[in-house]
Amino acid sequence: MHELVVVSDLHLGRGKNLESGRYYELEAFFYDEDFHSFCLWLCSDARDRGVQLRLVFNGDTFDL
């Protein structure tokens, strides 16, 4: 059994400039740790229930 998980409108940008430590101008997503925790929870929950997930990034995912 597969379950579909759809996330949308994340507006992921380039993050931080490694040299300056400042965010790039178009960066609009500041929830890296929260999203990581969400993905870990999805995987753990699916494993506990014995299902496979399909993760879909829908619309306005990347702002590069």
PDB file of C-alpha atoms in Angstrom:
ATOM      1  CA  MET A   1       0.000   0.000   0.000  1.00  0.00           C
ATOM      2  CA  HIS A   2       1.233   3.489  -0.868  1.00  0.00           C
ATOM      3  CA  GLU A   3       0.158   6.715   0.727  1.00  0.00           C
ATOM      4  CA  LEU A   4       0.549  10.029  -1.012  1.00  0.00           C
ATOM      5  CA  VAL A   5       1.843  13.046   0.898  1.00  0.00           C
ATOM      6  CA  VAL A   6       1.687  16.369  -0.943  1.00  0.00           C
ATOM      7  CA  VAL A   7       3.490  19.496   0.237  1.00  0.00           C
ATOM      8  CA  SER A   8       3.111  22.770  -1.570  1.00  0.00           C
ATOM      9  CA  ASP A   9       4.298  26.368  -1.664  1.00  0.00           C
ATOM     10  CA  LEU A  10       7.524  25.835   0.268  1.00  0.00           C
ATOM     11  CA  HIS A  11       9.428  28.498  -1.703  1.00  0.00           C
ATOM     12  CA  LEU A  12      12.802  26.897  -1.007  1.00  0.00           C
ATOM     13  CA  GLY A  13      15.665  29.204  -1.885  1.00  0.00           C
ATOM     14  CA  ARG A  14      19.428  28.966  -1.816  1.00  0.00           C
ATOM     15  CA  GLY A  15      19.641  29.340   1.959  1.00  0.00           C
ATOM     16  CA  LYS A  16      22.682  31.012   3.452  1.00  0.00           C
ATOM     17  CA  ASN A  17      25.817  32.161   1.743  1.00  0.00           C
ATOM     18  CA  LEU A  18      28.535  30.008   3.311  1.00  0.00           C
ATOM     19  CA  GLU A  19      31.123  32.791   3.159  1.00  0.00           C
ATOM     20  CA  SER A  20      29.085  35.662   4.593  1.00  0.00           C
ATOM     21  CA  GLY A  21      26.618  33.666   6.698  1.00  0.00           C
ATOM     22  CA  ARG A  22      23.795  35.825   5.345  1.00  0.00           C
ATOM     23  CA  TYR A  23      20.667  34.577   3.638  1.00  0.00           C
ATOM     24  CA  TYR A  24      20.407  35.005  -0.102  1.00  0.00           C
ATOM     25  CA  GLU A  25      17.995  37.715  -1.211  1.00  0.00           C
ATOM     26  CA  LEU A  26      15.289  35.359  -2.509  1.00  0.00           C
ATOM     27  CA  GLU A  27      15.308  33.064   0.528  1.00  0.00           C
ATOM     28  CA  ALA A  28      11.804  32.778   1.971  1.00  0.00           C
ATOM     29  CA  PHE A  29      11.939  29.409   3.751  1.00  0.00           C
ATOM     30  CA  PHE A  30      13.257  29.484   7.309  1.00  0.00           C
ATOM     31  CA  TYR A  31      11.864  26.193   8.585  1.00  0.00           C
ATOM     32  CA  ASP A  32      14.590  23.694   7.688  1.00  0.00           C
ATOM     33  CA  GLU A  33      14.609  21.986  11.083  1.00  0.00           C
ATOM     34  CA  ASP A  34      10.803  21.882  11.259  1.00  0.00           C
ATOM     35  CA  PHE A  35      10.547  20.379   7.779  1.00  0.00           C
ATOM     36  CA  HIS A  36      13.269  17.863   8.621  1.00  0.00           C
ATOM     37  CA  SER A  37      11.366  16.835  11.768  1.00  0.00           C
ATOM     38  CA  PHE A  38       8.166  16.529   9.734  1.00  0.00           C
ATOM     39  CA  CYS A  39       9.896  14.246   7.207  1.00  0.00           C
ATOM     40  CA  LEU A  40      11.366  12.100   9.989  1.00  0.00           C
ATOM     41  CA  TRP A  41       7.917  11.792  11.553  1.00  0.00           C
ATOM     42  CA  LEU A  42       6.377  10.839   8.187  1.00  0.00           C
ATOM     43  CA  CYS A  43       8.956   8.081   7.733  1.00  0.00           C
ATOM     44  CA  SER A  44       8.642   6.796  11.285  1.00  0.00           C
ATOM     45  CA  ASP A  45       4.848   6.773  11.165  1.00  0.00           C
ATOM     46  CA  ALA A  46       4.791   5.017   7.785  1.00  0.00           C
ATOM     47  CA  ARG A  47       7.284   2.407   8.991  1.00  0.00           C
ATOM     48  CA  ASP A  48       5.221   1.769  12.147  1.00  0.00           C
ATOM     49  CA  ARG A  49       2.087   1.295  10.049  1.00  0.00           C
ATOM     50  CA  GLY A  50       3.818  -0.798   7.376  1.00  0.00           C
ATOM     51  CA  VAL A  51       3.019   1.526   4.481  1.00  0.00           C
ATOM     52  CA  GLN A  52       5.159   3.162   1.814  1.00  0.00           C
ATOM     53  CA  LEU A  53       4.991   6.882   1.159  1.00  0.00           C
ATOM     54  CA  ARG A  54       5.217   8.892  -1.996  1.00  0.00           C
ATOM     55  CA  LEU A  55       6.185  12.484  -1.307  1.00  0.00           C
ATOM     56  CA  VAL A  56       5.144  15.037  -3.917  1.00  0.00           C
ATOM     57  CA  PHE A  57       6.453  18.594  -3.992  1.00  0.00           C
ATOM     58  CA  ASN A  58       3.623  20.510  -5.634  1.00  0.00           C
ATOM     59  CA  GLY A  59       3.759  24.055  -6.958  1.00  0.00           C
ATOM     60  CA  ASP A  60       6.044  26.912  -5.918  1.00  0.00           C
ATOM     61  CA  THR A  61       8.590  24.601  -4.350  1.00  0.00           C
ATOM     62  CA  PHE A  62      11.842  26.242  -5.440  1.00  0.00           C
ATOM     63  CA  ASP A  63      12.704  29.952  -5.621  1.00  0.00           C
ATOM     64  CA  LEU A  64      16.153  29.939  -7.150  1.00  0.00           C
TER      65      LEU A  64
END
